[in-house]
Structures are given as C-alpha cells and as structure tokens.
Amino acid sequence: MSKVQGEARLPRRLVQLYAGLVLYGASLGLMVRAGLGLDPWDVLHQGVAERTGLTIGTVVILTGALVLLAWVPLRQRPGLGTVSNVVVLGLAMDATMALVPDFGPLAVRIPLMLLAVVLNGMATGMYIAARFGPGPRDGLMTGLHRVTGRSVRLVRTAIELTVLVSGILLGGTAGVGTVLYALAIGPLTQFFLRVFEVRGLPPAPSVVVRRRPAGRPARSPEGPAAGAGMPRPREGR
C-alpha cells in the first residue's frame, strides 16, 4: 500500500481501533454482569479487584501497564493500539458496569453472556484489523515465544493457565462462560477479522500457528521466501 493510500485510510482505521476497544471493554463489563464466568485474564482482574477494593476496570489498566513493562526485556515494540488498549479497555469496562445492573434470573444472564462473547469477538476483529499493534498481553506471549523458542501455542497455554489459576485463588469467577469464551472466541475473531479488514493493508495475523518441521533448516532472510513457515502471532489483547 502506498503512503497516500495509507493516509487516506487512517481516519477509518483510527475510528475502527477506538470503536473496537470501547466495545471490547463493554463486552467485558457485560460478562461480569452475566456472572457465568470470565475469560482467564478477567478472572485474574476480578480476583485482584476483590482483594484490593479497586474497580475491575482500574485493575485492567494497571495489569496492562505492568505487562507492558515486561515488554522491555523482551524487546517488544508497542504501537498506538498497544498503549490505547491499556487505557481504553478498563475505562469502557467500568463505564459499562456503572450503566448495566446485575441480573438475577438465569433466563436473562445466559443471553447476556452470549451477547457479550459475540460482541467481544466483533470488537477483537475490529481493533486488530485496524493494524495499530497487539495488546499488551498478546505482546507478552509473542515476546516469550521469540525469546524462549517455545511454540506460541505452548506459551499462550502456559500464560492463560497461570492467570486463570491465580485468578480463581484470588476469588475470580470461572464457570461455563469461561469455557464458552475459550471455544467461541477464535472462530468469532477470524470471522470478524474478514468483516472489518481494511483494504490495502496486509491481512491481519492468523490465529493459526504453523511450526517449521523438525530438522528443516531455516531459510536465509535474504531468500525470496523469507519467513515462510514461521508462526504468525495473533494480535489482540
């Protein structure tokens, strides 16, 4: 894409970035109100909030900032989307929880959880497709993958399990919603990445990880197929 084309699409990308981040934060707030379980990171955020008395949105912001500091030894470079992710998600989450009350009947909470998961997938597709950099938590994953040489799948699983167990021990809510989120977020994100793709930009990173077969030598960076077969990390939160 030429520089002129990039500048022409910049307003659309900025709107898409911040709309996606606001909707992402809103979806997190709806998951909390549904009370049927959160994604692993928000189980941790909720647990810390329960222990400290801070709002969960404030904990999201502080955790994002701490994770971003972990990028320094990993030599990760944040983008506009990375920094915006740290602040906007927590603010939008707290605002949503201030506006939406707790719901008692299960007949209301189940549809609310389904809505929140779909909204989360849509919001993820929106802000990733804007291509302003990964969120702090996914940047931590890709940095550890590069430094340790372990697969993205192994690193991500280790991180998710660690924060989930820590969150449960601190009093965070894990339940059927946690399982639903884990099963649905990948397909939803892939679908909405196509919906919100900005024409002229390189395609958003795939969530499918491909590993170079053992014993096959890496190709030279100068070769015409440099980078072929290497993992394409998922951008996101």
CSV table of C-alpha atoms in Angstrom, one decimal:
chain,number,residue,atom,x,y,z
A,1,MET,CA,0.0,0.0,0.0
A,2,SER,CA,1.3,3.4,-0.9
A,3,LYS,CA,1.8,6.3,1.6
A,4,VAL,CA,-1.1,8.2,0.0
A,5,GLN,CA,-3.4,5.2,0.3
A,6,GLY,CA,-2.3,4.7,4.0
A,7,GLU,CA,-3.1,8.3,4.8
A,8,ALA,CA,-6.5,8.1,3.1
A,9,ARG,CA,-7.4,5.1,5.3
A,10,LEU,CA,-6.0,6.5,8.5
A,11,PRO,CA,-9.3,8.1,9.8
A,12,ARG,CA,-11.2,4.9,9.2
A,13,ARG,CA,-8.5,2.9,10.9
A,14,LEU,CA,-8.5,5.2,14.0
A,15,VAL,CA,-12.3,5.1,14.3
A,16,GLN,CA,-12.2,1.3,13.9
A,17,LEU,CA,-9.4,1.0,16.5
A,18,TYR,CA,-11.1,3.0,19.2
A,19,ALA,CA,-14.7,1.7,18.5
A,20,GLY,CA,-13.3,-1.8,18.8
A,21,LEU,CA,-11.5,-1.1,22.1
A,22,VAL,CA,-14.6,0.6,23.6
A,23,LEU,CA,-16.8,-2.3,22.5
A,24,TYR,CA,-14.2,-4.8,23.8
A,25,GLY,CA,-14.3,-3.1,27.2
A,26,ALA,CA,-18.1,-3.1,27.2
A,27,SER,CA,-18.2,-6.8,26.4
A,28,LEU,CA,-16.0,-7.5,29.4
A,29,GLY,CA,-18.4,-5.5,31.6
A,30,LEU,CA,-21.3,-7.5,30.3
A,31,MET,CA,-19.5,-10.7,31.1
A,32,VAL,CA,-19.1,-9.7,34.7
A,33,ARG,CA,-22.7,-8.7,35.0
A,34,ALA,CA,-23.8,-12.0,33.5
A,35,GLY,CA,-22.0,-13.8,36.3
A,36,LEU,CA,-21.4,-17.0,34.4
A,37,GLY,CA,-17.6,-16.9,34.2
A,38,LEU,CA,-15.0,-14.7,32.6
A,39,ASP,CA,-12.0,-15.2,30.3
A,40,PRO,CA,-8.8,-16.2,32.1
A,41,TRP,CA,-7.3,-12.7,32.3
A,42,ASP,CA,-10.5,-11.2,33.6
A,43,VAL,CA,-10.8,-14.0,36.2
A,44,LEU,CA,-7.4,-12.6,37.4
A,45,HIS,CA,-8.6,-9.0,37.2
A,46,GLN,CA,-11.7,-9.7,39.1
A,47,GLY,CA,-9.8,-11.6,41.8
A,48,VAL,CA,-7.4,-8.8,42.3
A,49,ALA,CA,-10.3,-6.3,42.4
A,50,GLU,CA,-11.9,-8.4,45.1
A,51,ARG,CA,-8.8,-8.4,47.2
A,52,THR,CA,-7.8,-4.7,46.8
A,53,GLY,CA,-11.1,-2.9,46.6
A,54,LEU,CA,-10.2,-1.3,43.3
A,55,THR,CA,-12.7,-1.3,40.4
A,56,ILE,CA,-12.1,-4.1,37.9
A,57,GLY,CA,-11.5,-1.6,35.2
A,58,THR,CA,-8.7,0.0,37.2
A,59,VAL,CA,-7.2,-3.4,37.7
A,60,VAL,CA,-7.4,-4.0,33.9
A,61,ILE,CA,-5.5,-0.7,33.3
A,62,LEU,CA,-2.8,-1.4,36.0
A,63,THR,CA,-2.3,-5.0,34.8
A,64,GLY,CA,-2.0,-3.9,31.2
A,65,ALA,CA,0.6,-1.3,32.3
A,66,LEU,CA,2.6,-3.9,34.2
A,67,VAL,CA,2.5,-6.4,31.4
A,68,LEU,CA,3.7,-3.7,29.0
A,69,LEU,CA,6.7,-3.1,31.3
A,70,ALA,CA,7.5,-6.8,30.8
A,71,TRP,CA,8.0,-6.0,27.1
A,72,VAL,CA,11.2,-4.1,27.8
A,73,PRO,CA,13.5,-7.1,28.5
A,74,LEU,CA,11.7,-9.0,25.7
A,75,ARG,CA,12.5,-6.1,23.2
A,76,GLN,CA,8.9,-5.8,22.1
A,77,ARG,CA,7.8,-2.5,20.4
A,78,PRO,CA,4.4,-1.1,21.4
A,79,GLY,CA,2.2,0.6,18.9
A,80,LEU,CA,-0.7,3.1,19.2
A,81,GLY,CA,-3.1,0.2,19.6
A,82,THR,CA,-1.0,-1.3,22.4
A,83,VAL,CA,-1.0,1.9,24.5
A,84,SER,CA,-4.6,2.6,23.8
A,85,ASN,CA,-5.5,-0.9,24.8
A,86,VAL,CA,-4.1,-0.4,28.2
A,87,VAL,CA,-6.3,2.6,29.0
A,88,VAL,CA,-9.5,2.3,27.0
A,89,LEU,CA,-10.5,-1.2,27.9
A,90,GLY,CA,-10.6,-0.5,31.7
A,91,LEU,CA,-12.4,2.8,31.3
A,92,ALA,CA,-15.0,1.2,29.0
A,93,MET,CA,-15.4,-1.8,31.3
A,94,ASP,CA,-16.1,0.4,34.4
A,95,ALA,CA,-18.5,2.6,32.4
A,96,THR,CA,-20.5,-0.4,31.2
A,97,MET,CA,-20.7,-1.9,34.7
A,98,ALA,CA,-21.9,1.5,36.0
A,99,LEU,CA,-24.7,1.6,33.5
A,100,VAL,CA,-25.7,-2.1,33.4
A,101,PRO,CA,-27.2,-3.6,36.7
A,102,ASP,CA,-26.7,-7.1,38.0
A,103,PHE,CA,-29.2,-9.6,36.6
A,104,GLY,CA,-30.6,-12.3,38.8
A,105,PRO,CA,-32.7,-14.6,36.6
A,106,LEU,CA,-30.7,-17.2,34.7
A,107,ALA,CA,-33.0,-16.6,31.7
A,108,VAL,CA,-31.6,-13.1,31.4
A,109,ARG,CA,-28.0,-13.9,32.3
A,110,ILE,CA,-27.5,-16.6,29.6
A,111,PRO,CA,-28.5,-14.4,26.7
A,112,LEU,CA,-26.4,-11.6,28.2
A,113,MET,CA,-23.3,-13.9,28.3
A,114,LEU,CA,-23.9,-15.0,24.7
A,115,LEU,CA,-24.2,-11.3,23.6
A,116,ALA,CA,-21.0,-10.4,25.5
A,117,VAL,CA,-19.0,-13.2,23.8
A,118,VAL,CA,-20.2,-12.3,20.3
A,119,LEU,CA,-19.6,-8.6,21.0
A,120,ASN,CA,-16.1,-9.4,22.2
A,121,GLY,CA,-15.3,-11.4,19.0
A,122,MET,CA,-16.6,-8.5,16.9
A,123,ALA,CA,-14.6,-5.9,18.9
A,124,THR,CA,-11.5,-8.0,18.7
A,125,GLY,CA,-11.8,-8.3,14.9
A,126,MET,CA,-12.4,-4.5,14.6
A,127,TYR,CA,-9.3,-3.3,16.5
A,128,ILE,CA,-6.9,-6.0,15.3
A,129,ALA,CA,-7.9,-5.3,11.7
A,130,ALA,CA,-7.0,-1.6,12.2
A,131,ARG,CA,-3.4,-2.8,12.5
A,132,PHE,CA,-2.1,-0.5,15.2
A,133,GLY,CA,-0.2,-3.1,17.2
A,134,PRO,CA,-1.1,-6.0,19.5
A,135,GLY,CA,-2.4,-5.7,23.0
A,136,PRO,CA,0.0,-5.9,26.0
A,137,ARG,CA,-1.0,-9.5,26.9
A,138,ASP,CA,-0.5,-10.9,23.4
A,139,GLY,CA,2.7,-8.9,23.0
A,140,LEU,CA,3.9,-10.7,26.1
A,141,MET,CA,3.0,-14.0,24.5
A,142,THR,CA,4.8,-13.3,21.2
A,143,GLY,CA,7.9,-11.9,23.1
A,144,LEU,CA,8.2,-15.0,25.3
A,145,HIS,CA,7.7,-17.2,22.2
A,146,ARG,CA,10.6,-15.5,20.5
A,147,VAL,CA,13.0,-15.4,23.5
A,148,THR,CA,12.3,-19.0,24.7
A,149,GLY,CA,11.9,-20.7,21.3
A,150,ARG,CA,8.8,-22.4,22.6
A,151,SER,CA,5.7,-22.6,20.3
A,152,VAL,CA,3.1,-19.9,20.5
A,153,ARG,CA,0.5,-22.5,21.5
A,154,LEU,CA,2.6,-23.7,24.4
A,155,VAL,CA,3.5,-20.2,25.6
A,156,ARG,CA,-0.1,-19.0,25.4
A,157,THR,CA,-1.5,-22.0,27.1
A,158,ALA,CA,1.0,-21.6,30.0
A,159,ILE,CA,0.2,-17.9,30.4
A,160,GLU,CA,-3.6,-18.5,30.3
A,161,LEU,CA,-3.5,-21.4,32.8
A,162,THR,CA,-1.3,-19.4,35.1
A,163,VAL,CA,-3.5,-16.3,35.2
A,164,LEU,CA,-6.7,-18.4,35.4
A,165,VAL,CA,-5.5,-20.4,38.4
A,166,SER,CA,-4.2,-17.3,40.1
A,167,GLY,CA,-7.5,-15.5,39.5
A,168,ILE,CA,-9.5,-18.4,40.9
A,169,LEU,CA,-7.3,-18.5,44.0
A,170,LEU,CA,-7.9,-14.7,44.4
A,171,GLY,CA,-11.7,-15.1,44.2
A,172,GLY,CA,-12.3,-14.5,40.5
A,173,THR,CA,-15.3,-16.1,38.7
A,174,ALA,CA,-14.7,-19.0,36.4
A,175,GLY,CA,-17.6,-21.1,35.1
A,176,VAL,CA,-19.5,-22.1,32.0
A,177,GLY,CA,-18.9,-18.7,30.5
A,178,THR,CA,-15.1,-19.3,30.7
A,179,VAL,CA,-15.5,-22.5,28.6
A,180,LEU,CA,-17.8,-20.8,26.2
A,181,TYR,CA,-15.4,-17.9,25.7
A,182,ALA,CA,-12.5,-20.3,25.1
A,183,LEU,CA,-14.4,-22.3,22.5
A,184,ALA,CA,-16.0,-19.4,20.6
A,185,ILE,CA,-13.5,-16.5,20.6
A,186,GLY,CA,-11.2,-18.0,18.0
A,187,PRO,CA,-13.9,-18.6,15.3
A,188,LEU,CA,-15.6,-15.3,16.0
A,189,THR,CA,-12.4,-13.4,15.8
A,190,GLN,CA,-11.4,-14.9,12.5
A,191,PHE,CA,-14.9,-14.2,11.0
A,192,PHE,CA,-14.9,-10.5,12.1
A,193,LEU,CA,-11.3,-10.0,11.0
A,194,ARG,CA,-12.5,-10.6,7.5
A,195,VAL,CA,-15.6,-8.4,8.0
A,196,PHE,CA,-13.5,-5.4,9.2
A,197,GLU,CA,-10.4,-5.9,7.0
A,198,VAL,CA,-9.1,-2.6,5.7
A,199,ARG,CA,-8.4,-2.8,2.0
A,200,GLY,CA,-4.9,-2.1,1.0
A,201,LEU,CA,-3.4,-3.2,4.3
A,202,PRO,CA,-1.6,-6.6,4.8
A,203,PRO,CA,-4.1,-9.2,6.1
A,204,ALA,CA,-4.3,-9.4,9.9
A,205,PRO,CA,-2.2,-12.1,11.5
A,206,SER,CA,-3.8,-15.5,11.5
A,207,VAL,CA,-4.7,-17.2,14.8
A,208,VAL,CA,-3.5,-20.5,13.3
A,209,VAL,CA,0.1,-21.3,14.2
A,210,ARG,CA,2.3,-23.2,11.8
A,211,ARG,CA,5.6,-24.7,13.1
A,212,ARG,CA,8.6,-25.4,11.0
A,213,PRO,CA,9.1,-29.2,10.8
A,214,ALA,CA,12.0,-30.5,12.9
A,215,GLY,CA,15.2,-30.9,11.1
A,216,ARG,CA,14.4,-28.4,8.3
A,217,PRO,CA,16.9,-25.6,8.1
A,218,ALA,CA,15.6,-22.1,8.4
A,219,ARG,CA,15.8,-20.1,5.1
A,220,SER,CA,18.1,-17.2,4.7
A,221,PRO,CA,16.5,-13.8,5.4
A,222,GLU,CA,17.7,-12.7,2.0
A,223,GLY,CA,15.8,-15.5,0.3
A,224,PRO,CA,12.6,-14.8,-1.7
A,225,ALA,CA,10.6,-16.9,0.8
A,226,ALA,CA,12.0,-15.4,4.0
A,227,GLY,CA,9.8,-16.0,7.0
A,228,ALA,CA,7.9,-18.8,5.2
A,229,GLY,CA,6.6,-21.5,7.7
A,230,MET,CA,7.3,-19.3,10.7
A,231,PRO,CA,4.4,-18.6,13.2
A,232,ARG,CA,2.3,-15.5,12.5
A,233,PRO,CA,1.3,-14.4,16.0
A,234,ARG,CA,-2.2,-13.3,16.8
A,235,GLU,CA,-2.5,-9.6,17.6
A,236,GLY,CA,-5.1,-8.6,20.1
A,237,ARG,CA,-5.5,-8.1,23.8
